[in-house]
N, CA, C and O atoms as a DFTB+ gen file, in Angstrom:
568 C
 N C O
     1  1      33.496     135.400      48.020
     2  2      34.192     135.650      49.269
     3  2      34.637     134.346      49.920
     4  3      35.754     134.257      50.430
     5  1      33.773     133.338      49.905
     6  2      34.127     132.054      50.498
     7  2      35.346     131.453      49.802
     8  3      36.201     130.850      50.451
     9  1      35.423     131.618      48.485
    10  2      36.574     131.099      47.744
    11  2      37.848     131.802      48.194
    12  3      38.891     131.163      48.332
    13  1      37.778     133.106      48.424
    14  2      38.946     133.848      48.914
    15  2      39.397     133.325      50.276
    16  3      40.592     133.170      50.528
    17  1      38.430     133.056      51.148
    18  2      38.762     132.527      52.475
    19  2      39.432     131.164      52.353
    20  3      40.439     130.897      53.009
    21  1      38.872     130.311      51.514
    22  2      39.444     128.976      51.318
    23  2      40.844     129.076      50.707
    24  3      41.745     128.334      51.098
    25  1      41.027     129.984      49.755
    26  2      42.341     130.158      49.133
    27  2      43.384     130.603      50.155
    28  3      44.506     130.097      50.165
    29  1      43.014     131.544      51.008
    30  2      43.949     132.016      52.031
    31  2      44.338     130.865      52.962
    32  3      45.519     130.682      53.257
    33  1      43.370     130.102      53.417
    34  2      43.673     128.989      54.318
    35  2      44.547     127.960      53.610
    36  3      45.491     127.436      54.203
    37  1      44.247     127.671      52.364
    38  2      45.068     126.719      51.610
    39  2      46.513     127.224      51.512
    40  3      47.455     126.452      51.691
    41  1      46.684     128.505      51.231
    42  2      48.026     129.084      51.140
    43  2      48.754     129.012      52.487
    44  3      49.937     128.676      52.535
    45  1      48.059     129.323      53.565
    46  2      48.665     129.271      54.892
    47  2      49.053     127.832      55.262
    48  3      50.117     127.600      55.837
    49  1      48.199     126.889      54.935
    50  2      48.531     125.487      55.214
    51  2      49.710     125.019      54.367
    52  3      50.529     124.230      54.838
    53  1      49.810     125.487      53.138
    54  2      50.965     125.163      52.290
    55  2      52.242     125.737      52.888
    56  3      53.296     125.103      52.839
    57  1      52.147     126.942      53.454
    58  2      53.297     127.544      54.123
    59  2      53.704     126.696      55.333
    60  3      54.893     126.518      55.597
    61  1      52.728     126.183      56.056
    62  2      53.024     125.295      57.192
    63  2      53.867     124.109      56.727
    64  3      54.884     123.780      57.338
    65  1      53.432     123.478      55.646
    66  2      54.151     122.304      55.140
    67  2      55.587     122.651      54.763
    68  3      56.508     121.879      55.033
    69  1      55.775     123.801      54.145
    70  2      57.122     124.223      53.747
    71  2      57.998     124.515      54.968
    72  3      59.170     124.141      54.995
    73  1      57.444     125.168      55.953
    74  2      58.197     125.474      57.183
    75  2      58.590     124.171      57.883
    76  3      59.733     124.017      58.314
    77  1      57.658     123.246      57.994
    78  2      57.948     121.954      58.630
    79  2      59.032     121.212      57.853
    80  3      59.950     120.647      58.448
    81  1      58.928     121.216      56.534
    82  2      59.929     120.539      55.704
    83  2      61.315     121.115      55.952
    84  3      62.284     120.372      56.108
    85  1      61.408     122.439      55.988
    86  2      62.701     123.091      56.197
    87  2      63.274     122.789      57.581
    88  3      64.466     122.518      57.723
    89  1      62.426     122.838      58.583
    90  2      62.901     122.577      59.950
    91  2      63.385     121.129      60.075
    92  3      64.402     120.861      60.714
    93  1      62.661     120.217      59.471
    94  2      63.104     118.815      59.500
    95  2      64.413     118.637      58.725
    96  3      65.261     117.829      59.103
    97  1      64.564     119.383      57.664
    98  2      65.800     119.307      56.876
    99  2      66.999     119.783      57.694
   100  3      68.099     119.245      57.563
   101  1      66.785     120.784      58.529
   102  2      67.861     121.262      59.411
   103  2      68.316     120.122      60.316
   104  3      69.514     119.938      60.533
   105  1      67.369     119.363      60.838
   106  2      67.711     118.228      61.704
   107  2      68.584     117.228      60.948
   108  3      69.524     116.666      61.510
   109  1      68.266     117.013      59.672
   110  2      68.998     116.045      58.867
   111  2      70.386     116.547      58.486
   112  3      71.376     115.831      58.636
   113  1      70.449     117.773      57.997
   114  2      71.705     118.345      57.509
   115  2      72.635     118.723      58.657
   116  3      73.853     118.566      58.569
   117  1      72.040     119.221      59.728
   118  2      72.827     119.646      60.885
   119  2      73.121     121.133      60.838
   120  3      73.411     121.691      59.779
   121  1      73.045     121.758      61.980
   122  2      73.242     123.203      62.084
   123  2      74.716     123.585      61.984
   124  3      75.042     124.745      61.733
   125  1      75.593     122.629      62.176
   126  2      77.028     122.939      62.136
   127  2      77.545     123.128      60.716
   128  3      78.671     123.584      60.515
   129  1      76.718     122.777      59.731
   130  2      77.133     122.949      58.337
   131  2      76.617     124.292      57.817
   132  3      75.647     124.843      58.337
   133  1      77.275     124.799      56.797
   134  2      76.821     126.041      56.156
   135  2      75.432     125.836      55.558
   136  3      74.583     126.724      55.633
   137  1      75.200     124.665      54.964
   138  2      73.882     124.366      54.392
   139  2      72.807     124.412      55.472
   140  3      71.726     124.956      55.250
   141  1      73.096     123.849      56.624
   142  2      72.134     123.859      57.727
   143  2      71.814     125.262      58.190
   144  3      70.656     125.587      58.452
   145  1      72.848     126.104      58.292
   146  2      72.619     127.499      58.714
   147  2      71.840     128.271      57.648
   148  3      71.014     129.123      57.976
   149  1      72.101     127.973      56.380
   150  2      71.344     128.627      55.299
   151  2      69.877     128.202      55.336
   152  3      68.979     129.027      55.174
   153  1      69.647     126.923      55.549
   154  2      68.268     126.423      55.634
   155  2      67.565     127.056      56.831
   156  3      66.392     127.419      56.745
   157  1      68.273     127.186      57.933
   158  2      67.705     127.824      59.123
   159  2      67.266     129.248      58.804
   160  3      66.173     129.661      59.192
   161  1      68.104     129.996      58.103
   162  2      67.758     131.377      57.738
   163  2      66.501     131.422      56.885
   164  3      65.619     132.254      57.104
   165  1      66.424     130.527      55.915
   166  2      65.247     130.478      55.037
   167  2      64.004     130.092      55.837
   168  3      62.944     130.693      55.665
   169  1      64.131     129.099      56.704
   170  2      62.985     128.649      57.506
   171  2      62.453     129.766      58.401
   172  3      61.244     129.981      58.490
   173  1      63.364     130.470      59.059
   174  2      62.942     131.555      59.944
   175  2      62.308     132.685      59.138
   176  3      61.309     133.267      59.561
   177  1      62.880     132.995      57.989
   178  2      62.302     134.036      57.120
   179  2      60.890     133.651      56.695
   180  3      59.987     134.488      56.719
   181  1      60.693     132.399      56.307
   182  2      59.358     131.943      55.904
   183  2      58.389     131.961      57.086
   184  3      57.219     132.307      56.928
   185  1      58.874     131.591      58.255
   186  2      58.042     131.646      59.456
   187  2      57.608     133.075      59.746
   188  3      56.432     133.324      60.012
   189  1      58.541     134.012      59.698
   190  2      58.220     135.419      59.964
   191  2      57.198     135.938      58.956
   192  3      56.236     136.609      59.326
   193  1      57.412     135.626      57.691
   194  2      56.481     136.057      56.641
   195  2      55.097     135.476      56.889
   196  3      54.088     136.165      56.744
   197  1      55.059     134.202      57.263
   198  2      53.787     133.531      57.532
   199  2      53.047     134.193      58.696
   200  3      51.859     134.496      58.589
   201  1      53.749     134.413      59.797
   202  2      53.109     135.017      60.972
   203  2      52.665     136.451      60.695
   204  3      51.597     136.870      61.140
   205  1      53.478     137.196      59.966
   206  2      53.090     138.571      59.602
   207  2      51.872     138.570      58.687
   208  3      51.011     139.445      58.786
   209  1      51.805     137.598      57.808
   210  2      50.656     137.483      56.899
   211  2      49.377     137.196      57.687
   212  3      48.324     137.768      57.405
   213  1      49.478     136.311      58.669
   214  2      48.313     136.053      59.516
   215  2      47.906     137.319      60.260
   216  3      46.719     137.631      60.362
   217  1      48.891     138.047      60.778
   218  2      48.597     139.305      61.487
   219  2      47.892     140.303      60.579
   220  3      47.012     141.037      61.030
   221  1      48.263     140.336      59.335
   222  2      47.725     141.318      58.394
   223  2      46.388     140.895      57.788
   224  3      45.499     141.729      57.613
   225  1      46.237     139.604      57.465
   226  2      45.062     139.171      56.712
   227  2      44.036     138.374      57.512
   228  3      42.834     138.496      57.276
   229  1      44.491     137.581      58.430
   230  2      43.591     136.661      59.117
   231  2      42.967     137.271      60.368
   232  3      41.743     137.325      60.487
   233  1      43.793     137.727      61.294
   234  2      43.279     138.228      62.575
   235  2      42.315     139.397      62.420
   236  3      41.264     139.393      63.060
   237  1      42.626     140.396      61.600
   238  2      41.669     141.513      61.475
   239  2      40.312     141.075      60.928
   240  3      39.270     141.575      61.353
   241  1      40.337     140.141      59.986
   242  2      39.078     139.673      59.404
   243  2      38.247     138.905      60.424
   244  3      37.029     139.077      60.489
   245  1      38.890     138.069      61.212
   246  2      38.153     137.333      62.251
   247  2      37.575     138.313      63.264
   248  3      36.422     138.184      63.675
   249  1      38.373     139.282      63.658
   250  2      37.933     140.257      64.652
   251  2      36.761     141.084      64.129
   252  3      35.783     141.294      64.847
   253  1      36.852     141.556      62.885
   254  2      35.754     142.341      62.307
   255  2      34.486     141.512      62.198
   256  3      33.395     141.978      62.525
   257  1      34.643     140.269      61.733
   258  2      33.477     139.417      61.526
   259  2      32.852     138.964      62.843
   260  3      31.679     138.591      62.878
   261  1      33.620     138.995      63.914
   262  2      33.114     138.495      65.184
   263  2      32.110     139.444      65.824
   264  3      31.429     139.080      66.782
   265  1      32.019     140.669      65.291
   266  2      31.116     141.669      65.847
   267  2      31.383     141.835      67.345
   268  3      30.463     141.952      68.154
   269  1      32.671     141.842      67.680
   270  2      33.149     142.037      69.042
   271  2      32.700     140.950      70.004
   272  3      32.465     141.219      71.182
   273  1      32.581     139.735      69.516
   274  2      32.326     138.560      70.343
   275  2      33.549     138.369      71.243
   276  3      34.654     138.138      70.753
   277  1      33.350     138.466      72.550
   278  2      34.464     138.458      73.510
   279  2      35.313     137.190      73.415
   280  3      36.537     137.256      73.523
   281  1      34.683     136.057      73.219
   282  2      35.428     134.795      73.136
   283  2      36.362     134.777      71.918
   284  3      37.508     134.337      72.011
   285  1      35.862     135.254      70.795
   286  2      36.675     135.272      69.582
   287  2      37.778     136.307      69.678
   288  3      38.901     136.060      69.240
   289  1      37.474     137.453      70.241
   290  2      38.498     138.488      70.426
   291  2      39.618     137.953      71.312
   292  3      40.794     138.174      71.023
   293  1      39.267     137.258      72.384
   294  2      40.268     136.669      73.280
   295  2      41.093     135.620      72.537
   296  3      42.313     135.569      72.694
   297  1      40.447     134.798      71.742
   298  2      41.149     133.784      70.956
   299  2      42.182     134.435      70.037
   300  3      43.338     134.016      69.993
   301  1      41.757     135.448      69.315
   302  2      42.668     136.138      68.400
   303  2      43.812     136.786      69.170
   304  3      44.966     136.711      68.748
   305  1      43.505     137.411      70.275
   306  2      44.554     138.056      71.071
   307  2      45.569     137.030      71.582
   308  3      46.772     137.289      71.585
   309  1      45.080     135.876      72.008
   310  2      45.988     134.825      72.465
   311  2      46.891     134.332      71.338
   312  3      48.081     134.102      71.549
   313  1      46.332     134.172      70.151
   314  2      47.146     133.757      69.003
   315  2      48.174     134.826      68.648
   316  3      49.318     134.505      68.326
   317  1      47.777     136.082      68.703
   318  2      48.718     137.170      68.395
   319  2      49.855     137.225      69.411
   320  3      51.012     137.424      69.040
   321  1      49.531     137.052      70.678
   322  2      50.549     137.055      71.729
   323  2      51.510     135.886      71.543
   324  3      52.727     136.050      71.635
   325  1      50.958     134.720      71.284
   326  2      51.787     133.536      71.048
   327  2      52.661     133.724      69.808
   328  3      53.822     133.315      69.783
   329  1      52.091     134.341      68.796
   330  2      52.836     134.622      67.568
   331  2      54.051     135.499      67.859
   332  3      55.148     135.228      67.370
   333  1      53.857     136.531      68.643
   334  2      54.966     137.427      69.002
   335  2      56.044     136.678      69.782
   336  3      57.234     136.903      69.565
   337  1      55.638     135.795      70.680
   338  2      56.590     135.006      71.460
   339  2      57.405     134.086      70.559
   340  3      58.624     133.986      70.703
   341  1      56.734     133.421      69.637
   342  2      57.428     132.527      68.707
   343  2      58.374     133.316      67.810
   344  3      59.494     132.877      67.552
   345  1      57.930     134.483      67.330
   346  2      58.790     135.313      66.486
   347  2      60.043     135.750      67.242
   348  3      61.144     135.711      66.694
   349  1      59.881     136.158      68.476
   350  2      61.038     136.578      69.289
   351  2      62.010     135.424      69.500
   352  3      63.220     135.595      69.356
   353  1      61.483     134.251      69.841
   354  2      62.349     133.094      70.062
   355  2      63.050     132.699      68.761
   356  3      64.239     132.383      68.762
   357  1      62.306     132.718      67.654
   358  2      62.895     132.352      66.358
   359  2      64.000     133.332      65.963
   360  3      65.043     132.919      65.457
   361  1      63.775     134.618      66.191
   362  2      64.810     135.615      65.881
   363  2      66.074     135.377      66.709
   364  3      67.181     135.403      66.172
   365  1      65.915     135.148      67.998
   366  2      67.086     134.933      68.844
   367  2      67.778     133.622      68.475
   368  3      69.006     133.536      68.510
   369  1      67.006     132.615      68.127
   370  2      67.569     131.342      67.680
   371  2      68.395     131.562      66.415
   372  3      69.515     131.064      66.300
   373  1      67.836     132.306      65.475
   374  2      68.534     132.596      64.218
   375  2      69.839     133.332      64.477
   376  3      70.885     132.960      63.944
   377  1      69.776     134.374      65.293
   378  2      70.984     135.143      65.603
   379  2      72.050     134.264      66.253
   380  3      73.232     134.360      65.924
   381  1      71.628     133.422      67.162
   382  2      72.576     132.591      67.898
   383  2      73.227     131.525      67.016
   384  3      74.437     131.308      67.091
   385  1      72.428     130.863      66.184
   386  2      72.945     129.691      65.484
   387  2      73.405     129.933      64.048
   388  3      74.081     129.074      63.481
   389  1      73.068     131.059      63.446
   390  2      73.627     131.327      62.120
   391  2      75.009     131.941      62.228
   392  3      75.733     132.016      61.236
   393  1      75.378     132.376      63.405
   394  2      76.704     132.955      63.610
   395  2      77.770     131.875      63.761
   396  3      78.956     132.181      63.892
   397  1      77.351     130.622      63.743
   398  2      78.305     129.533      63.883
   399  2      78.364     128.976      65.289
   400  3      79.024     127.963      65.522
   401  1      77.689     129.615      66.232
   402  2      77.646     129.122      67.612
   403  2      76.677     127.948      67.655
   404  3      75.463     128.143      67.712
   405  1      77.196     126.760      67.629
   406  2      76.322     125.589      67.663
   407  2      76.686     124.723      68.860
   408  3      76.872     123.512      68.744
   409  1      76.781     125.362      69.983
   410  2      77.167     124.686      71.216
   411  2      76.134     123.704      71.707
   412  3      75.235     123.286      70.976
   413  1      76.287     123.351      72.953
   414  2      75.448     122.321      73.557
   415  2      73.988     122.727      73.670
   416  3      73.117     121.862      73.761
   417  1      73.702     124.025      73.665
   418  2      72.320     124.487      73.794
   419  2      71.501     124.245      72.542
   420  3      70.272     124.279      72.598
   421  1      72.154     124.001      71.411
   422  2      71.420     123.900      70.156
   423  2      70.316     122.855      70.216
   424  3      69.174     123.148      69.860
   425  1      70.630     121.657      70.654
   426  2      69.633     120.586      70.653
   427  2      68.422     120.970      71.497
   428  3      67.284     120.745      71.087
   429  1      68.658     121.545      72.666
   430  2      67.555     121.963      73.536
   431  2      66.758     123.090      72.890
   432  3      65.529     123.041      72.845
   433  1      67.459     124.102      72.391
   434  2      66.778     125.231      71.749
   435  2      66.006     124.778      70.514
   436  3      64.879     125.214      70.277
   437  1      66.623     123.899      69.733
   438  2      65.962     123.412      68.528
   439  2      64.692     122.644      68.883
   440  3      63.666     122.807      68.223
   441  1      64.750     121.815      69.915
   442  2      63.568     121.059      70.328
   443  2      62.453     121.993      70.806
   444  3      61.276     121.749      70.543
   445  1      62.833     123.062      71.506
   446  2      61.835     124.046      71.945
   447  2      61.186     124.715      70.733
   448  3      59.963     124.840      70.666
   449  1      62.009     125.141      69.782
   450  2      61.493     125.790      68.574
   451  2      60.607     124.823      67.793
   452  3      59.499     125.175      67.388
   453  1      61.092     123.623      67.587
   454  2      60.361     122.621      66.821
   455  2      59.012     122.312      67.483
   456  3      57.979     122.307      66.814
   457  1      59.024     122.056      68.784
   458  2      57.782     121.748      69.499
   459  2      56.814     122.930      69.464
   460  3      55.608     122.745      69.299
   461  1      57.345     124.143      69.620
   462  2      56.495     125.343      69.570
   463  2      55.837     125.486      68.211
   464  3      54.647     125.791      68.120
   465  1      56.606     125.267      67.157
   466  2      56.060     125.383      65.803
   467  2      55.003     124.320      65.533
   468  3      53.937     124.615      64.992
   469  1      55.304     123.092      65.912
   470  2      54.356     122.009      65.649
   471  2      53.050     122.220      66.428
   472  3      51.962     122.000      65.896
   473  1      53.167     122.643      67.674
   474  2      51.976     122.905      68.490
   475  2      51.177     124.065      67.897
   476  3      49.950     124.007      67.813
   477  1      51.875     125.099      67.494
   478  2      51.214     126.278      66.930
   479  2      50.494     125.922      65.637
   480  3      49.341     126.306      65.443
   481  1      51.163     125.196      64.757
   482  2      50.554     124.809      63.486
   483  2      49.301     123.972      63.735
   484  3      48.269     124.180      63.096
   485  1      49.396     123.045      64.648
   486  2      48.241     122.209      64.974
   487  2      47.073     123.062      65.482
   488  3      45.932     122.868      65.063
   489  1      47.360     124.000      66.377
   490  2      46.309     124.877      66.920
   491  2      45.705     125.758      65.832
   492  3      44.492     125.970      65.805
   493  1      46.539     126.268      64.944
   494  2      46.010     127.098      63.862
   495  2      45.056     126.289      62.995
   496  3      43.947     126.732      62.693
   497  1      45.497     125.102      62.599
   498  2      44.703     124.310      61.671
   499  2      43.456     123.713      62.321
   500  3      42.454     123.500      61.638
   501  1      43.497     123.440      63.613
   502  2      42.347     122.830      64.280
   503  2      41.410     123.840      64.939
   504  3      40.227     123.556      65.124
   505  1      41.932     125.022      65.296
   506  2      41.107     125.991      66.024
   507  2      40.905     127.278      65.222
   508  3      39.775     127.651      64.906
   509  1      41.999     127.944      64.900
   510  2      41.911     129.271      64.304
   511  2      41.311     129.259      62.897
   512  3      40.398     130.034      62.612
   513  1      41.803     128.402      62.029
   514  2      41.314     128.395      60.649
   515  2      39.836     128.040      60.554
   516  3      39.116     128.668      59.779
   517  1      39.358     127.057      61.315
   518  2      37.911     126.805      61.278
   519  2      37.084     128.010      61.757
   520  3      36.007     128.276      61.224
   521  1      37.589     128.733      62.759
   522  2      36.872     129.941      63.208
   523  2      36.790     130.927      62.051
   524  3      35.730     131.496      61.787
   525  1      37.895     131.127      61.370
   526  2      37.940     132.051      60.235
   527  2      36.964     131.610      59.137
   528  3      36.198     132.418      58.610
   529  1      37.004     130.340      58.809
   530  2      36.151     129.840      57.710
   531  2      34.671     129.846      58.060
   532  3      33.828     129.982      57.174
   533  1      34.345     129.702      59.334
   534  2      32.938     129.620      59.742
   535  2      32.325     130.952      60.137
   536  3      31.120     131.035      60.376
   537  1      33.135     131.986      60.207
   538  2      32.603     133.312      60.514
   539  2      32.002     133.928      59.266
   540  3      32.543     133.771      58.171
   541  1      30.890     134.626      59.421
   542  2      30.351     135.347      58.261
   543  2      31.319     136.465      57.884
   544  3      32.087     136.937      58.722
   545  1      31.280     136.875      56.655
   546  2      32.139     137.963      56.206
   547  2      31.827     139.219      56.989
   548  3      30.677     139.469      57.351
   549  1      32.843     139.996      57.244
   550  2      32.658     141.264      57.948
   551  2      31.844     142.199      57.076
   552  3      31.967     142.184      55.852
   553  1      31.021     143.001      57.701
   554  2      30.232     143.989      56.960
   555  2      31.176     144.938      56.254
   556  3      32.109     145.474      56.852
   557  1      30.917     145.137      54.965
   558  2      31.744     146.065      54.201
   559  2      33.022     145.454      53.683
   560  3      33.862     146.180      53.151
   561  1      33.216     144.138      53.811
   562  2      34.455     143.516      53.338
   563  2      34.243     142.741      52.055
   564  3      35.125     141.999      51.622
   565  1      33.085     142.907      51.447
   566  2      32.788     142.171      50.207
   567  2      33.622     142.641      49.057
   568  3      33.491     142.124      47.948
């Protein structure tokens, strides 16, 4: 079971690296190019898949293993709420900028998205993942 937990965290951290790489590539290539808009689509798709995967595999396991520990339940709920906010912003960003609208708001919106992602990744790796790895397995999840 511990190996499964470590494998999941390793996979999630690898996804973080790929998302960061893609977002940085957008900065380099530029959103005004077709390549930049294509990279943006891929980055957002990978972000959505990553967040949905955490919702499906990580949060329920932490919650079950916490035996209804109020602090852990609150932590998970806060991460889920933040996840939904980031997903909504990423979707609207994708809709706005893949359509070719790369007006003056792009730099501001991109910085908001970039900062949100970097902060979220840092919090996941420093707070959430250690909680997951240090929790005993949920009863009946062997």
